[in-house]
Coordinates of C-alpha atoms in Angstrom, one line a residue:
X1088 CA 8.5 -7.9 -3.1
X1089 CA 9.1 -11.3 -2.9
X1090 CA 10.0 -13.4 -5.6
X1091 CA 7.5 -16.1 -4.8
X1092 CA 4.8 -13.7 -5.5
X1093 CA 5.5 -12.7 -8.3
X1094 CA 6.8 -15.7 -9.5
X1095 CA 3.1 -17.6 -8.8
X1096 CA 1.6 -14.8 -10.6
X1097 CA 4.1 -15.0 -13.7
X1098 CA 2.7 -18.4 -13.9
X1099 CA -0.8 -18.2 -13.6
X1100 CA -0.3 -15.8 -16.8
X1101 CA 1.9 -17.8 -18.7
X1102 CA -0.1 -21.0 -18.1
X1103 CA -2.8 -20.5 -21.0
X1104 CA 0.1 -19.3 -23.1
X1105 CA 1.6 -22.3 -23.8
X1106 CA -2.1 -23.8 -24.3
X1107 CA -2.9 -21.1 -26.6
X1108 CA 0.3 -21.8 -28.6
X1109 CA -0.5 -24.9 -30.4
X1110 CA -4.0 -23.9 -31.3
X1111 CA -2.8 -21.3 -33.8
X1112 CA -2.1 -24.5 -36.3
X1113 CA -5.9 -24.7 -36.6
X1114 CA -7.5 -20.9 -35.9
X1115 CA -6.5 -17.1 -36.9
X1116 CA -3.4 -16.0 -34.6
X1117 CA -4.5 -12.5 -33.9
X1118 CA -8.1 -13.3 -32.8
X1119 CA -6.0 -15.9 -30.2
X1120 CA -3.7 -13.4 -29.2
X1121 CA -6.6 -11.1 -28.1
X1122 CA -8.7 -13.9 -26.4
X1123 CA -4.4 -14.8 -24.2
X1124 CA -4.5 -11.3 -23.3
X1125 CA -7.9 -11.0 -22.2
X1126 CA -7.5 -14.0 -20.3
X1127 CA -4.4 -12.5 -18.3
X1128 CA -6.5 -9.2 -17.9
X1129 CA -8.5 -11.8 -16.1
X1130 CA -6.0 -13.5 -14.0
X1131 CA -4.2 -9.9 -13.2
X1132 CA -7.8 -8.8 -11.8
X1133 CA -8.3 -12.0 -9.7
X1134 CA -4.9 -11.5 -8.1
X1135 CA -6.0 -7.9 -7.6
X1136 CA -9.0 -9.0 -5.5
X1137 CA -7.0 -11.2 -3.6
X1138 CA -4.6 -9.7 -2.2
X1139 CA -7.0 -6.7 -1.2
X1140 CA -8.4 -9.5 1.4
X1141 CA -5.4 -8.7 3.4
X1142 CA -5.6 -12.8 4.7
X1143 CA -3.0 -13.8 6.6
X1144 CA -0.6 -15.9 4.7
X1145 CA -0.4 -13.3 1.8
X1146 CA 3.0 -11.5 3.5
X1147 CA 4.5 -14.7 3.6
X1148 CA 4.2 -15.4 0.1
X1149 CA 4.3 -11.6 -1.5
X1150 CA 5.9 -9.7 1.2
X1151 CA 4.5 -6.7 3.2
X1152 CA 1.3 -5.3 3.1
X1153 CA 2.8 -2.1 1.6
X1154 CA 4.3 -4.1 -1.3
X1155 CA 1.3 -6.1 -1.1
X1156 CA -1.1 -2.9 -2.2
X1157 CA 2.2 -1.7 -5.1
X1158 CA 1.4 -4.9 -7.3
X1159 CA -2.5 -4.8 -6.0
X1160 CA -2.3 -1.5 -7.7
X1161 CA -0.3 -2.7 -10.9
X1162 CA -2.1 -5.3 -10.9
X1163 CA -5.0 -3.5 -11.9
X1164 CA -4.1 -1.0 -13.8
X1165 CA -2.4 -3.9 -15.6
X1166 CA -5.5 -5.2 -16.3
X1167 CA -7.7 -2.3 -17.6
X1168 CA -4.7 -2.0 -20.3
X1169 CA -4.9 -6.1 -20.8
X1170 CA -8.6 -5.3 -21.4
X1171 CA -8.3 -2.6 -23.4
X1172 CA -5.7 -4.3 -26.2
X1173 CA -8.2 -6.7 -25.7
X1174 CA -11.3 -5.0 -26.8
X1175 CA -9.4 -3.7 -29.6
X1176 CA -8.0 -6.3 -31.0
X1177 CA -11.5 -8.5 -32.4
X1178 CA -11.1 -12.1 -30.8
X1179 CA -13.5 -13.5 -32.8
X1180 CA -13.0 -16.9 -34.5
X1181 CA -15.5 -17.7 -37.0
X1182 CA -14.5 -21.3 -37.3
X1183 CA -15.9 -21.9 -34.3
X1184 CA -19.3 -21.4 -36.0
X1185 CA -22.2 -19.4 -36.0
X1186 CA -22.8 -16.7 -33.2
X1187 CA -25.8 -17.3 -30.3
X1188 CA -27.9 -15.3 -28.6
X1189 CA -25.7 -16.0 -25.2
X1190 CA -22.2 -15.0 -27.3
X1191 CA -24.1 -11.8 -27.5
X1192 CA -25.2 -11.4 -23.7
X1193 CA -21.5 -11.8 -23.2
X1194 CA -19.9 -9.6 -25.9
X1195 CA -22.5 -6.9 -23.9
X1196 CA -21.1 -8.1 -20.0
X1197 CA -17.6 -7.5 -21.9
X1198 CA -18.7 -4.4 -23.1
X1199 CA -20.0 -3.1 -19.8
X1200 CA -17.3 -4.2 -17.9
X1201 CA -15.2 -2.7 -19.7
X1202 CA -17.0 1.0 -19.3
X1203 CA -17.1 0.6 -15.6
X1204 CA -13.4 -0.7 -15.2
X1205 CA -12.2 1.9 -17.0
X1206 CA -14.5 4.8 -15.2
X1207 CA -13.3 3.2 -11.4
X1208 CA -9.7 2.8 -12.6
X1209 CA -9.1 6.5 -13.3
X1210 CA -11.3 7.4 -10.3
X1211 CA -8.5 5.5 -8.7
X1212 CA -5.0 6.6 -10.0
X1213 CA -6.9 10.3 -10.2
X1214 CA -5.7 10.8 -6.4
X1215 CA -7.8 14.6 -6.4
X1216 CA -10.5 12.6 -6.1
X1217 CA -12.1 12.8 -2.4
X1218 CA -10.9 9.6 -0.7
X1219 CA -14.4 9.0 0.7
X1220 CA -16.1 8.5 -3.0
X1221 CA -12.9 6.6 -4.3
X1222 CA -13.7 4.6 -1.0
X1223 CA -17.1 3.0 -2.2
X1224 CA -16.3 3.5 -6.0
X1225 CA -13.5 1.0 -5.0
X1226 CA -15.5 -1.4 -3.7
X1227 CA -17.6 -1.7 -7.3
X1228 CA -14.9 -2.8 -9.0
X1229 CA -15.5 -6.6 -8.5
X1230 CA -18.9 -6.2 -9.6
X1231 CA -17.3 -5.3 -12.8
X1232 CA -14.4 -8.2 -12.3
X1233 CA -17.9 -10.5 -11.6
X1234 CA -18.8 -9.2 -15.2
X1235 CA -15.7 -9.9 -17.1
X1236 CA -15.7 -13.2 -15.3
X1237 CA -19.3 -14.1 -16.9
X1238 CA -18.0 -12.4 -20.8
X1239 CA -15.4 -15.2 -20.1
X1240 CA -17.2 -18.1 -19.0
X1241 CA -20.3 -18.1 -21.5
X1242 CA -18.1 -16.3 -24.6
X1243 CA -17.7 -18.7 -27.4
X1244 CA -13.5 -19.6 -27.4
X1245 CA -11.4 -22.9 -28.4
X1246 CA -11.3 -24.1 -25.0
X1247 CA -13.6 -25.8 -23.1
X1248 CA -14.8 -24.5 -19.5
X1249 CA -14.1 -27.5 -18.5
X1250 CA -10.6 -27.9 -19.9
X1251 CA -8.2 -28.0 -17.6
X1252 CA -6.8 -24.9 -18.8
X1253 CA -11.0 -23.3 -18.5
X1254 CA -11.1 -25.5 -15.4
X1255 CA -8.0 -23.3 -14.0
X1256 CA -9.1 -20.4 -15.6
X1257 CA -12.4 -20.5 -13.9
X1258 CA -10.5 -21.3 -10.2
X1259 CA -8.6 -18.6 -10.1
X1260 CA -11.8 -16.6 -11.0
X1261 CA -13.8 -17.5 -8.7
X1262 CA -11.0 -17.2 -6.1
X1263 CA -11.3 -13.2 -7.0
X1264 CA -15.0 -13.1 -6.9
X1265 CA -15.1 -15.0 -3.3
X1266 CA -12.2 -12.8 -1.9
X1267 CA -14.3 -9.7 -3.2
X1268 CA -17.5 -10.6 -1.5
X1269 CA -15.0 -11.4 1.4
X1270 CA -14.0 -8.0 1.5
X1271 CA -17.2 -6.9 1.6
X1272 CA -18.6 -8.1 5.0
X1273 CA -18.6 -5.7 7.4
X1274 CA -15.4 -4.3 9.3
X1275 CA -15.2 -7.0 12.5
X1276 CA -16.6 -9.9 10.7
X1277 CA -14.0 -11.7 9.7
X1278 CA -11.4 -8.4 10.0
X1279 CA -10.7 -6.4 13.2
X1280 CA -12.2 -9.6 15.4
X1281 CA -9.9 -8.1 18.1
X1282 CA -11.7 -6.1 20.5
X1283 CA -10.4 -3.2 22.4
X1284 CA -11.3 0.2 24.2
X1285 CA -9.4 4.2 24.3
X1286 CA -7.9 3.2 27.6
X1287 CA -6.1 7.0 27.3
X1288 CA -5.5 10.0 25.1
X1289 CA -3.0 12.1 24.9
X1290 CA -1.6 15.2 22.8
X1291 CA 1.9 14.6 21.0
X1292 CA 3.6 17.6 19.7
X1293 CA 1.0 18.2 16.5
X1294 CA -0.4 14.6 16.7
X1295 CA -2.5 12.7 19.1
X1296 CA -2.0 9.4 20.9
X1297 CA -4.5 6.8 22.0
X1298 CA -3.5 4.4 23.6
X1299 CA -6.1 1.1 23.8
X1300 CA -6.3 -1.8 25.8
X1301 CA -7.7 -5.2 24.6
X1302 CA -11.2 -6.1 26.6
X1303 CA -9.9 -10.0 25.9
X1304 CA -6.4 -11.3 24.9
X1305 CA -5.3 -8.3 22.6
X1306 CA -3.3 -8.7 19.5
X1307 CA 0.3 -10.1 19.0
X1308 CA 2.9 -7.7 17.4
X1309 CA 6.6 -7.0 16.7
X1310 CA 7.9 -3.1 17.0
X1311 CA 7.4 -1.2 13.5
X1312 CA 4.0 -2.8 12.5
X1313 CA 0.8 -1.7 12.2
X1314 CA -2.9 -2.8 12.4
X1315 CA -6.4 -1.4 11.1
X1316 CA -8.8 0.0 13.6
X1317 CA -12.2 1.1 13.7
X1318 CA -13.5 3.3 16.4
X1319 CA -17.2 2.3 17.4
X1320 CA -18.2 5.8 17.5
X1321 CA -20.1 7.6 14.6
X1322 CA -18.1 10.7 13.9
X1323 CA -15.1 8.3 13.6
X1324 CA -16.3 6.2 11.3
X1325 CA -13.4 4.8 8.9
X1326 CA -11.3 1.5 9.1
X1327 CA -7.6 3.2 9.4
X1328 CA -4.5 1.4 9.2
X1329 CA -1.9 3.1 11.5
X1330 CA 1.6 2.3 12.8
X1331 CA 1.6 0.9 16.2
X1332 CA 4.1 3.6 17.8
X1333 CA 4.5 1.4 21.3
X1334 CA 6.9 -1.7 21.7
X1335 CA 5.1 -4.8 22.3
X1336 CA 4.2 -5.6 26.5
X1337 CA 2.5 -7.9 28.4
X1338 CA -0.5 -6.6 28.8
X1339 CA -0.7 -5.6 24.8
X1340 CA -1.2 -2.1 24.8
X1341 CA -1.7 -1.1 21.5
X1342 CA -0.8 3.4 21.2
X1343 CA -1.6 4.9 18.0
X1344 CA 0.1 8.2 17.2
X1345 CA -2.3 10.1 14.8
X1346 CA -1.9 13.1 13.1
X1347 CA -4.6 15.2 11.2
X1348 CA -4.0 14.1 7.4
X1349 CA -7.7 13.5 6.2
X1350 CA -11.6 14.3 7.5
X1351 CA -11.7 11.4 9.7
X1352 CA -8.6 12.0 10.9
X1353 CA -9.5 15.6 11.8
X1354 CA -11.8 14.6 14.1
X1355 CA -9.8 12.2 17.1
X1356 CA -9.6 15.4 18.9
X1357 CA -13.0 16.3 19.5
X1358 CA -14.8 12.9 19.0
X1359 CA -12.7 9.9 20.4
X1360 CA -12.7 9.7 24.4
X1361 CA -11.8 8.1 27.2
X1362 CA -14.2 4.2 27.4
X1363 CA -14.5 4.1 23.4
X1364 CA -14.6 0.8 22.1
X1365 CA -12.5 0.0 19.3
X1366 CA -12.2 -3.0 16.7
X1367 CA -8.4 -3.8 16.0
X1368 CA -7.1 -6.5 13.0
X1369 CA -4.4 -8.3 13.3
X1370 CA -0.6 -6.2 13.2
X1371 CA 0.8 -6.4 9.6
X1372 CA 4.0 -5.1 8.3
X1373 CA 7.5 -6.0 8.3
X1374 CA 9.2 -3.1 8.8
X1375 CA 12.3 -4.2 11.8
X1376 CA 14.8 -2.5 13.6
X1377 CA 18.4 -3.7 12.6
X1378 CA 19.9 -4.7 16.3
X1379 CA 23.4 -5.6 14.9
X1380 CA 26.7 -4.4 15.4
X1381 CA 26.6 -2.0 12.4
X1382 CA 25.5 1.8 12.8
X1383 CA 21.9 2.1 12.7
X1384 CA 20.6 5.2 11.7
X1385 CA 16.6 6.1 11.8
X1386 CA 14.7 8.7 9.7
X1387 CA 11.6 10.3 10.6
X1388 CA 9.7 12.8 9.2
X1389 CA 6.6 14.4 11.4
X1390 CA 4.4 11.7 12.2
X1391 CA 6.7 9.2 10.4
X1392 CA 8.3 8.6 14.3
X1393 CA 5.3 6.0 15.1
X1394 CA 7.6 2.9 14.2
X1395 CA 10.8 4.2 15.8
X1396 CA 9.0 5.2 19.0
X1397 CA 8.3 1.3 19.0
X1398 CA 11.9 0.7 18.3
X1399 CA 13.1 2.5 20.8
X1400 CA 11.2 0.8 23.6
X1401 CA 13.6 -2.4 22.6
X1402 CA 17.1 -0.7 22.5
X1403 CA 18.6 -2.3 25.2
X1404 CA 18.3 -5.3 22.5
X1405 CA 20.6 -3.0 20.3
X1406 CA 24.7 -3.9 19.9
X1407 CA 25.2 -1.1 18.0
X1408 CA 25.2 2.9 17.8
X1409 CA 21.4 4.1 17.3
X1410 CA 20.9 8.1 15.6
X1411 CA 17.6 9.0 15.0
X1412 CA 17.5 11.7 12.4
X1413 CA 13.8 13.6 13.8
X1414 CA 12.4 16.1 11.0
X1415 CA 10.0 18.3 12.4
X1416 CA 9.1 22.2 11.6
X1417 CA 9.6 23.4 15.3
X1418 CA 10.6 21.2 18.3
X1419 CA 6.4 21.4 19.9
X1420 CA 5.1 19.6 16.9
X1421 CA 7.6 16.4 17.6
X1422 CA 5.6 13.4 18.9
X1423 CA 6.9 10.9 22.0
X1424 CA 10.1 13.3 22.4
X1425 CA 10.1 13.1 25.9
X1426 CA 10.6 9.2 25.5
X1427 CA 13.3 9.5 23.1
X1428 CA 14.9 12.0 25.1
X1429 CA 14.5 9.7 28.0
X1430 CA 16.2 6.6 25.9
X1431 CA 18.8 8.7 25.4
X1432 CA 19.9 9.0 28.4
X1433 CA 19.4 5.9 29.7
X1434 CA 21.1 4.6 26.8
X1435 CA 24.8 5.8 25.8
X1436 CA 24.5 4.4 21.9
X1437 CA 21.4 6.1 21.4
X1438 CA 21.4 10.0 20.0
X1439 CA 18.6 11.9 19.0
X1440 CA 19.1 14.7 16.3
X1441 CA 16.2 16.8 16.2
X1442 CA 16.1 18.7 12.9
X1443 CA 13.7 22.0 13.2
X1444 CA 12.1 23.0 9.1
X1445 CA 10.9 26.5 10.8
X1446 CA 14.3 27.3 11.7
X1447 CA 16.4 26.6 8.8
X1448 CA 17.5 23.0 9.9
X1449 CA 16.6 21.2 6.8
X1450 CA 17.2 17.8 6.4
X1451 CA 19.8 17.0 3.2
X1452 CA 22.1 14.4 2.9
X1453 CA 25.0 16.6 3.9
X1454 CA 23.1 18.2 6.9
X1455 CA 22.7 14.6 7.5
X1456 CA 25.9 13.3 7.3
X1457 CA 27.6 16.6 8.9
X1458 CA 25.4 15.4 12.5
X1459 CA 25.8 11.5 12.2
X1460 CA 29.3 11.1 12.4
X1461 CA 29.1 7.6 10.9
X1462 CA 30.8 4.8 8.1
X1463 CA 28.0 5.0 5.6
X1464 CA 29.1 1.8 3.8
X1465 CA 28.7 0.0 6.6
X1466 CA 25.7 1.6 8.2
X1467 CA 22.1 0.8 7.9
X1468 CA 19.2 2.5 7.3
X1469 CA 15.6 3.0 8.2
X1470 CA 13.3 6.0 7.1
X1471 CA 9.8 6.5 7.6
X1472 CA 8.6 9.6 5.7
X1473 CA 7.1 11.8 2.9
X1474 CA 8.5 9.4 -0.6
X1475 CA 10.1 12.6 -2.3
X1476 CA 12.3 12.9 1.2
X1477 CA 13.2 9.4 0.8
X1478 CA 14.2 9.6 -2.4
X1479 CA 16.3 12.4 -2.2
X1480 CA 18.3 11.1 1.1
X1481 CA 18.1 7.1 -0.9
X1482 CA 20.4 8.7 -3.7
X1483 CA 22.5 10.8 -1.6
X1484 CA 23.1 8.0 0.7
X1485 CA 24.0 6.0 -2.0
X1486 CA 26.2 8.4 -3.3
X1487 CA 28.2 8.1 0.3
X1488 CA 28.3 4.6 0.2
X1489 CA 25.6 3.2 1.9
X1490 CA 24.2 -0.1 0.0
X1491 CA 20.8 0.2 -1.3
X1492 CA 19.9 -3.0 0.3
X1493 CA 20.6 -1.3 3.2
X1494 CA 18.2 1.4 3.1
X1495 CA 14.8 0.2 4.6
X1496 CA 11.6 1.9 4.3
X1497 CA 7.9 1.0 4.3
X1498 CA 5.9 2.0 1.4
X1499 CA 2.7 1.9 2.6
X1500 CA -0.2 4.1 1.0
X1501 CA -3.5 2.9 0.4
X1502 CA -4.3 5.2 -2.4
X1503 CA -1.6 6.3 -5.0
X1504 CA -1.4 7.2 -8.7
X1505 CA 0.6 6.6 -11.5
X1506 CA 3.1 9.3 -11.3
X1507 CA 0.6 11.2 -13.5
X1508 CA 2.2 15.0 -12.9
X1509 CA 5.7 13.4 -12.8
X1510 CA 5.0 13.3 -16.4
X1511 CA 3.0 15.7 -16.9
X1512 CA 6.4 17.6 -16.6
X1513 CA 8.6 15.8 -17.9
X1514 CA 6.7 16.2 -21.5
X1515 CA 6.4 20.1 -20.2
X1516 CA 10.3 20.5 -19.6
X1517 CA 11.0 17.7 -23.1
X1518 CA 8.5 20.0 -25.4
X1519 CA 9.8 23.4 -24.0
X1520 CA 6.2 23.8 -22.7
X1521 CA 7.1 24.6 -19.0
X1522 CA 6.0 28.2 -19.1
X1523 CA 3.3 29.9 -20.6
X1524 CA -0.8 29.4 -19.6
X1525 CA -0.7 25.3 -20.9
X1526 CA 1.5 25.1 -17.4
X1527 CA -0.3 27.6 -15.8
X1528 CA -3.2 25.6 -16.0
X1529 CA -1.2 22.2 -14.7
X1530 CA -0.1 24.2 -11.9
X1531 CA -3.7 24.9 -10.7
X1532 CA -4.6 21.3 -10.5
X1533 CA -1.9 20.2 -8.7
X1534 CA -3.1 22.6 -5.7

């Protein structure tokens, strides 16, 4: 996450505090605190809506889209927490005068917004709820945000809507509302405007490699980036982010290597056909290969090979030695293994290390260090795979001398929880409840 983006959000939240502090001499402090917290909630939700647009320029301010989605999630959760606090602490200021029907209506809007946001945020963080249900309910978040904005605009408060602070808050909220409406527009109207057609479909291990050719100019991308794709077919209707598993070329062909992880992607092999249309967004992401003279170690788990397949197409630009640790269940599951082997033969500084878990070849810090002979103090590591393995390897490699900042990864998840399972496990262990009926029930809930 880039500091500039965090600074902008922080300043937007702190600015109302500066304006509210002098009011403490005229009004009760507790209601003022409650009102300020309510304003912070509005600003947090507005920025969450803005970040959801994926507009060009956001990555320059906030960092890669993977980090933007993390910030989007926590702004939403933080905004809800602020709303709950605001609702708990009485925000009424009798000194402002007698309440009107308009004030009562604003209170009702606030209550509607509160309950709606609580329900939708719970659906978001409880990740066992089906993706399709979550996707459609998540779009409703903006409607309750609009109700919150109307609540703020109509409620009695010590600062007028036409004051610089009040106007500034309404402008930020207005941008949030416009962003929500923009995100609701059909895919392809502003996003996914670039037209492609399916040129080739290949089976790659346990995955499917779909090559697209542009109908016009196509998009510009860099190795390691991803794009949002929607195929013009009833059976594959959802829009998904897929890493482009091919380095850029003059023809601007794109290749997406897809593993069946959800209902939509499971239909690919059966429903997709050469010649079908597709709509592709611009390329996103800041996941890049280090090309200097220090040793590089690429670590891929399963379909996490996709960015490294693209990196391998640019090995001629790499000065140092490059090691690829590729973890699969068995060799037959490995996507793009043949082209990686060909690259290994073509470039003396490139070496593929295949870890087959089905044969007991587990990828651990020790097994990686046994096969990859590098000075970890100098190495640059790039990782793509499950979070649990990522954290285990990062901790182990840092213990062997790797600088933490030299462990690069992309934390891309459109939908993720807040670590409820970890918190529950810690609670059970902390209070000696990690055995018995309660732990059994939680174990069933995890399945």
